[in-house]
Short mmCIF file of C-alpha atoms and ligand atoms in Angstrom, two decimals:
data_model
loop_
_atom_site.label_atom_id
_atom_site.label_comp_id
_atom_site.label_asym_id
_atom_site.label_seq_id
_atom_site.Cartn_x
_atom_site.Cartn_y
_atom_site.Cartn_z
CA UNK A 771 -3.12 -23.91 46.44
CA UNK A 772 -4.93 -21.27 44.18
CA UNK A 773 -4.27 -17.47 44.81
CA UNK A 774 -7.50 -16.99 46.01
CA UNK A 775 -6.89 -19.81 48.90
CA UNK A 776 -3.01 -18.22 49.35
CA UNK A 777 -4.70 -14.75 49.70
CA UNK A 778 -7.39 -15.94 52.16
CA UNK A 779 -5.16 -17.02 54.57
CA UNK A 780 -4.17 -15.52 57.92
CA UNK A 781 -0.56 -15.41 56.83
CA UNK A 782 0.88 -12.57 54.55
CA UNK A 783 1.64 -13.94 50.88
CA UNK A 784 5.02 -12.74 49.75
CA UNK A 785 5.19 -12.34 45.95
CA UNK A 786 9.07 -11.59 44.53
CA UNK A 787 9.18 -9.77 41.53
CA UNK A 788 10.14 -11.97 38.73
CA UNK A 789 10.10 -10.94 34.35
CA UNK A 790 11.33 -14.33 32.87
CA UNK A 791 11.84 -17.89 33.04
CA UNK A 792 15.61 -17.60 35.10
CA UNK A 793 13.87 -15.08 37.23
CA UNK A 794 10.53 -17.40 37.96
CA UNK A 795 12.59 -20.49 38.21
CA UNK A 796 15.40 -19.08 41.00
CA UNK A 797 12.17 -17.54 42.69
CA UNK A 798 10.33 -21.20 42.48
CA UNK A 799 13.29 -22.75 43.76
CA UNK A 800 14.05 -20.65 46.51
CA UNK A 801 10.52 -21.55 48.20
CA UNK A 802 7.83 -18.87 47.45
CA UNK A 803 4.29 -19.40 46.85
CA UNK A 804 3.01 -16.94 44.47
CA UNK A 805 4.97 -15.33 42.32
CA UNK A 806 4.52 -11.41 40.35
CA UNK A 807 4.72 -10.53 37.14
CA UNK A 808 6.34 -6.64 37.31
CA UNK A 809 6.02 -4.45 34.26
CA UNK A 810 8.48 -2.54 35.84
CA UNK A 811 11.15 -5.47 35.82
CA UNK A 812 10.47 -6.10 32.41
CA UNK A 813 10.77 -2.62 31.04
CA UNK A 814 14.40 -2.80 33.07
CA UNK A 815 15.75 -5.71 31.64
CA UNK A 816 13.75 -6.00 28.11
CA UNK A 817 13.93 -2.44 27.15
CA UNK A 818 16.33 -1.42 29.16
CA UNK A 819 13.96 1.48 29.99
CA UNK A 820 12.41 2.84 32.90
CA UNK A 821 8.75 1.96 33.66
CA UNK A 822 7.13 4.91 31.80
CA UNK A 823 4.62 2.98 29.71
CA UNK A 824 7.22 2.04 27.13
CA UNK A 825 6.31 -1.79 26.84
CA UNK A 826 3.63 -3.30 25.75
CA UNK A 827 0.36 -5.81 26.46
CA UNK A 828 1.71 -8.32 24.15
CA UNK A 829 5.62 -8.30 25.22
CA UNK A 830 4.06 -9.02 28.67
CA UNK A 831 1.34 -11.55 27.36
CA UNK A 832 4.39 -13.47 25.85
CA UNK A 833 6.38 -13.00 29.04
CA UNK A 834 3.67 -14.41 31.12
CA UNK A 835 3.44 -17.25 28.85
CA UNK A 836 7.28 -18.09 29.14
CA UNK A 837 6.96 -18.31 33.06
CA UNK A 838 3.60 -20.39 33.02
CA UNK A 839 5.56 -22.55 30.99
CA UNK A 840 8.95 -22.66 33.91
CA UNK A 841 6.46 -22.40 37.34
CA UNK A 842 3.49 -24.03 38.69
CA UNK A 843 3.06 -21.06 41.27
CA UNK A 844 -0.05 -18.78 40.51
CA UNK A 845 1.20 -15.19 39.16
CA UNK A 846 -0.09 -11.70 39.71
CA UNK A 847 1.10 -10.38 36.42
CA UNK A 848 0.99 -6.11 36.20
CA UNK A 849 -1.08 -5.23 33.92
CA UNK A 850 -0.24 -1.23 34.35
CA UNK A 851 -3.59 0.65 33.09
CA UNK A 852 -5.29 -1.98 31.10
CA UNK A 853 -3.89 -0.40 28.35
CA UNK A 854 -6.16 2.09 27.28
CA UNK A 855 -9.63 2.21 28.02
CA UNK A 856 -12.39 -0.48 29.26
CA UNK A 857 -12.39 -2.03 26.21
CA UNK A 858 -8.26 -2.55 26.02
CA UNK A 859 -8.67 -3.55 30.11
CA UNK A 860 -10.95 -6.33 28.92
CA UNK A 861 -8.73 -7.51 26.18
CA UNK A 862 -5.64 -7.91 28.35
CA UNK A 863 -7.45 -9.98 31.04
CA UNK A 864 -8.41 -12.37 28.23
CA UNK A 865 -4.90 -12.56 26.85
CA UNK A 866 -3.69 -12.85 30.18
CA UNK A 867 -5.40 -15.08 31.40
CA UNK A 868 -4.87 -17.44 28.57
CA UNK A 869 -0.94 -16.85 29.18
CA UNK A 870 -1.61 -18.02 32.51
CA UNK A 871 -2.04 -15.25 34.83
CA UNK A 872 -4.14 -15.93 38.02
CA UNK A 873 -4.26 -11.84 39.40
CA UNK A 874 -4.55 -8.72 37.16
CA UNK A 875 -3.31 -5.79 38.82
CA UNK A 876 -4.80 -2.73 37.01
CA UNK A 877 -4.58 1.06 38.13
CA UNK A 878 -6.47 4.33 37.73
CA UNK A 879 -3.49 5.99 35.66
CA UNK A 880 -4.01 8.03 32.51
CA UNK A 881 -2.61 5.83 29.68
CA UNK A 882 0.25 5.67 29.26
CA UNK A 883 1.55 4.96 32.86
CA UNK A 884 4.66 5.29 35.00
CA UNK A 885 6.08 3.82 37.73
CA UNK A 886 3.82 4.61 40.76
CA UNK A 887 7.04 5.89 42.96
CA UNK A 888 8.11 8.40 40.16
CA UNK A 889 6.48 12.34 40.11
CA UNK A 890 4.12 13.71 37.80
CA UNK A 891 1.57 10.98 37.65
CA UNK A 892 -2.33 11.88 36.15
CA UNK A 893 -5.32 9.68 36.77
CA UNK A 894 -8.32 8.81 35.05
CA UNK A 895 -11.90 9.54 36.83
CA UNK A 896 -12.87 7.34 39.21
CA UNK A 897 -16.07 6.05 37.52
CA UNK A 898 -13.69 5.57 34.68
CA UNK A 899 -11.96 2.95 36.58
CA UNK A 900 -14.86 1.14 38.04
CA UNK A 901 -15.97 0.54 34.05
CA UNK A 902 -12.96 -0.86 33.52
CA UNK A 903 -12.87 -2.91 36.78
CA UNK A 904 -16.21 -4.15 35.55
CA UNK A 905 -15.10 -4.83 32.69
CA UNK A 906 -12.35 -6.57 33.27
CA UNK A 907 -14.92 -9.44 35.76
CA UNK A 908 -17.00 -9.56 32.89
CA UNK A 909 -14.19 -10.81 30.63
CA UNK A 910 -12.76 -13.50 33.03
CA UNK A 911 -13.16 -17.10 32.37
CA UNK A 912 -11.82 -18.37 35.14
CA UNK A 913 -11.31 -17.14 39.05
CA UNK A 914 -8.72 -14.71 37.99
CA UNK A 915 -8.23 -12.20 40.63
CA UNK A 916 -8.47 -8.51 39.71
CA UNK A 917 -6.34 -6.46 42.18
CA UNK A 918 -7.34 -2.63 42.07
CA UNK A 919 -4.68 0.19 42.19
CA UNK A 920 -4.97 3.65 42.85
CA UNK A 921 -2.22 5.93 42.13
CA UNK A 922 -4.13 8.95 43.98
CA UNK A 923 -2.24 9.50 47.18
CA UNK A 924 0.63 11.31 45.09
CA UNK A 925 -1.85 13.39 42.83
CA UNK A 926 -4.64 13.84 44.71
CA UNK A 927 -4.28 13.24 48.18
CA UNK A 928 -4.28 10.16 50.70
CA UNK A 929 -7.98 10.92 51.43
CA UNK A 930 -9.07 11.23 47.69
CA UNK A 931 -7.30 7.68 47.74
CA UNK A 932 -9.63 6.02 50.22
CA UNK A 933 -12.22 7.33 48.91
CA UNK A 934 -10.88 5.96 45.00
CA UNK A 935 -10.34 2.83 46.89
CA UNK A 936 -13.50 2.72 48.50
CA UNK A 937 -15.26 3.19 44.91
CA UNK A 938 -13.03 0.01 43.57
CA UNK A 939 -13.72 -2.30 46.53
CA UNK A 940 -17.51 -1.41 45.81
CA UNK A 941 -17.23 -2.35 41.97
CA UNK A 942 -16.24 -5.64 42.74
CA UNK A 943 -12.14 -5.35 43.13
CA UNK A 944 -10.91 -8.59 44.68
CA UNK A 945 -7.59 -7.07 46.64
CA UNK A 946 -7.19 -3.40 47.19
CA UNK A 947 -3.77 -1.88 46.09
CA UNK A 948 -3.14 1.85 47.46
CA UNK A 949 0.04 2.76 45.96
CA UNK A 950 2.94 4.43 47.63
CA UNK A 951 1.83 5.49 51.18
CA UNK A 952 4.31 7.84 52.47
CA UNK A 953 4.63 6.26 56.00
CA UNK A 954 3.41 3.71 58.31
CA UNK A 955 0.96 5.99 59.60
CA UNK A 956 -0.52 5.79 56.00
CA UNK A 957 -0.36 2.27 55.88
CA UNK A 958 -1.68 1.44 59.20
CA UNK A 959 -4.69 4.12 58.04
CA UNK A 960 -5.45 1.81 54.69
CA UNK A 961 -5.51 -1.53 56.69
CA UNK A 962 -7.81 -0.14 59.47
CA UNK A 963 -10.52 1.27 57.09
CA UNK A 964 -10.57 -1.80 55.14
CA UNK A 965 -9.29 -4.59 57.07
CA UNK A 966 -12.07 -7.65 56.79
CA UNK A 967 -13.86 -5.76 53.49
CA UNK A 968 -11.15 -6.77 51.02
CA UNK A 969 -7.77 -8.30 50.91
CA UNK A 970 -4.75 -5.82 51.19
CA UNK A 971 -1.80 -5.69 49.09
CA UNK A 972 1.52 -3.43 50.08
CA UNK A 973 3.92 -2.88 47.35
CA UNK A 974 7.64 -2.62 48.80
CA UNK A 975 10.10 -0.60 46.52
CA UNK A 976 13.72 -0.09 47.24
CA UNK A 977 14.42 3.95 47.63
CA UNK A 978 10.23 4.81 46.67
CA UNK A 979 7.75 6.66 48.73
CA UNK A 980 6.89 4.07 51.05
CA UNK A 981 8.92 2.81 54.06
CA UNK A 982 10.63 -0.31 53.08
CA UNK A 983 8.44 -2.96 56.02
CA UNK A 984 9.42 -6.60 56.57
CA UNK A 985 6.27 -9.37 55.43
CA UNK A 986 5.59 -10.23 59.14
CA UNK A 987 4.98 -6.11 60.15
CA UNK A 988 3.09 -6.14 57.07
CA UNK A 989 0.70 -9.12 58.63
CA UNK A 990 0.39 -7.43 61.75
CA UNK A 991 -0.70 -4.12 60.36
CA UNK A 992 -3.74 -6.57 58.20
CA UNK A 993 -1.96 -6.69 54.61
CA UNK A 994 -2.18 -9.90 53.08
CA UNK A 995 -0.09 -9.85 49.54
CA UNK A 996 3.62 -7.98 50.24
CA UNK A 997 5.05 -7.60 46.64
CA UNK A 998 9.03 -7.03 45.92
CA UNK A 999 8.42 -6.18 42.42
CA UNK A 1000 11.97 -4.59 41.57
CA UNK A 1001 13.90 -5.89 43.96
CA UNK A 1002 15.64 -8.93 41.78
CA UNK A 1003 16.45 -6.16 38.98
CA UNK A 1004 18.05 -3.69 41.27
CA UNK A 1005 19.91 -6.78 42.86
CA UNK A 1006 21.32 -7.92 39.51
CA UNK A 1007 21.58 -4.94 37.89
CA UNK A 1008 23.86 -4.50 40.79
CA UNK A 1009 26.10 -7.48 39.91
CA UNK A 1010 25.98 -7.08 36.13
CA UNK A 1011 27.48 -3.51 36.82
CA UNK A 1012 30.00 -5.11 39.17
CA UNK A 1013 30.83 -8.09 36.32
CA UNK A 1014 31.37 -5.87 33.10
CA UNK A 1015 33.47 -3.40 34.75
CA UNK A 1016 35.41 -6.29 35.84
CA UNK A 1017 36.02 -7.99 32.60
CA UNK A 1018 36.77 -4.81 30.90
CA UNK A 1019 39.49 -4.06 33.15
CA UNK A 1020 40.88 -7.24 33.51
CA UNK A 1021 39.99 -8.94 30.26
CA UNK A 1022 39.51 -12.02 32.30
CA UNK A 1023 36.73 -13.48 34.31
CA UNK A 1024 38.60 -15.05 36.70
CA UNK A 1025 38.64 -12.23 39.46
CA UNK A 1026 34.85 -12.48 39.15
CA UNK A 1027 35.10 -15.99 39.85
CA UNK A 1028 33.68 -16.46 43.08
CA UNK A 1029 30.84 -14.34 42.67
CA UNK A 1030 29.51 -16.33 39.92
CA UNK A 1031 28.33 -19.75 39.37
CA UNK A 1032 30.25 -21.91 36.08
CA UNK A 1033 29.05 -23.98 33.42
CA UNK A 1034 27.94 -26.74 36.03
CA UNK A 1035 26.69 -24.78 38.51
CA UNK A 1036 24.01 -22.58 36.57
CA UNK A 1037 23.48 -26.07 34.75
CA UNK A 1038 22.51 -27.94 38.11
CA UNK A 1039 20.48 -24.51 38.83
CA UNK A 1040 18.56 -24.62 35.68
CA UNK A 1041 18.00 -28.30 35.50
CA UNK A 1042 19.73 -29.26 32.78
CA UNK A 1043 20.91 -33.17 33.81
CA UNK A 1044 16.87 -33.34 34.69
CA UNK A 1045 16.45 -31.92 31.08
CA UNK A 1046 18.78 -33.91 28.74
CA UNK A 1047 17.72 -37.03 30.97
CA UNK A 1048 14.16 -36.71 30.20
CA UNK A 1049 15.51 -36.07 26.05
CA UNK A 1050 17.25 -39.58 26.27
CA UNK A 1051 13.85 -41.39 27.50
CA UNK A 1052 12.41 -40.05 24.20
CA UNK A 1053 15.84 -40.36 22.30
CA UNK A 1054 14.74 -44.07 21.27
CA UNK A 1055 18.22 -45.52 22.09
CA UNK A 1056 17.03 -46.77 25.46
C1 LIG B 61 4.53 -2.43 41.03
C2 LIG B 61 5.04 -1.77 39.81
O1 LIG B 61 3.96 -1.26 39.07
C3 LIG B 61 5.75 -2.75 38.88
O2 LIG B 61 5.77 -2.46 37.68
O3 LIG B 61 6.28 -3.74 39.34
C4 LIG B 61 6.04 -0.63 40.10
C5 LIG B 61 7.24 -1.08 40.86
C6 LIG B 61 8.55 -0.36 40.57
O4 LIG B 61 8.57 0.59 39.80
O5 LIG B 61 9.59 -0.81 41.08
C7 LIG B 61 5.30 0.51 40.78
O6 LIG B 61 4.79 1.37 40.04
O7 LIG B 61 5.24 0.57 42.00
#
């Protein structure tokens, strides 16, 4: 099914944050439909950095390409603020969408960005925004969704934000992303003015502004994308902690044992007898 068809539906899509192949495959696996692409997650684990702008289009261009090469599932990839101006916005949908992507999510930040749950954010005018919205459908080649974000409801106030968001539905957004409502009163607010005009997307962060809502809530308040962008980073980052701390004390990793798979088991995870069985049909010793 293509994003567009996932997105139309009456049920909520739930995308999982994912920001490489392990991460897209585990998602695939585990049964989801659509997967995103967080800039966030990769500035985590690539940089080891927080999401302040620090990485760039290419290192995601390349990422995306390394999961279009591990999933079949459509992917919303981040693509933070375009990267610069209308002209930059138009270049990274074409590069993403030849890595693969089937959404751009772009926002009305200043260049460069940060994470839409940290303080001290700064936007660009809205008329700014719908250039590079405009843009950004005038680059597309194929039906590559472009989900608008506005940051405002931190800088400028929730009803500055509907009023961004109103701007970006009119230039031709195809899903309307108001970041970081402060409470379900906020969220309710967004789905009510908009519900029917434009698809909805909610963006759950663990600890940021926005109360943390399970999918089927979501549905009922009219949302129709829930994203977990961070979620798989904060979980591992969790465990990593957990398994060096571990092996330094004990210089072993046996009392990790059973909280990790072994050579077999991340093998039959990854696919590796599938793998090195397809390699032997080629081998020419059959
Ligand atoms: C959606 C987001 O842009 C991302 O990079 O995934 C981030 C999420 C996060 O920081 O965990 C955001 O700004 O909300």
């Amino acid at each position: 099914m293509t994003l567009r068809d996932l997105v139309s539906r009456p049920e909520i899509l739930v995308a999982p944050g994912v920001y490489d192949g392990l991460t897209a495959a585990l998602a695939t696996q585990a049964g989801f439909e659509a997967l995103y692409l967080s800039g966030a997650a990769v500035a985590y684990t690539r940089l080891g950095r927080p999401d302040i702008g620090l990485s760039t289009s290419s290192e995601m261009a390349d990422t995306m390409a390394l999961i279009a090469d591990r999933t079949d599932l459509p992917v919303i990839i981040d693509a933070d603020t375009g990267f610069g101006n209308a002209l930059n916005a138009r270049r990274t949908m074409q590069s993403y969408e030849r890595a693969g992507a089937a959404a751009l999510q772009v926002e009305d930040q200043t260049y460069p960005k940060r994470c839409g749950h940290l303080a001290d954010k700064s936007l660009i005018p809205k008329e700014e925004m719908a250039g590079k919205l405009a843009a950004m459908a005038d680059a597309r080649r194929h039906d590559t969704l472009i989900i608008a974000r506005t940051d405002a409801i931190a800088v400028e106030g929730f009803e500055a934000a509907m009023e961004r968001a109103e701007m970006y539905v009119e230039a031709g957004a195809d899903v309307l992303f108001v970041e970081a409502p402060r409470s379900t009163d906020e969220l309710t607010t967004i789905t009510e003015r908009f519900k029917g005009r434009v698809p909805m997307l909610a963006n759950m962060v663990e600890g940021g502004a926005t109360p943390i809502t399970q999918a089927s809530d979501l549905e009922i308040m009219g949302f129709d994308i829930v994203i977990f962008p961070g979620g798989i980073v904060r979980a591992l980052a969790h465990a990593a902690q957990q398994y060096y701390v571990s092996l330094n004390t004990h210089g072993s990793n046996k009392p990790f044992s059973n909280r990790m798979f072994d050579l077999d088991g991340l093998n039959n995870v990854i696919g590796t007898p599938e793998m090195l069985a397809l390699g032997r049909r080629y081998d020419g010793k059959a």
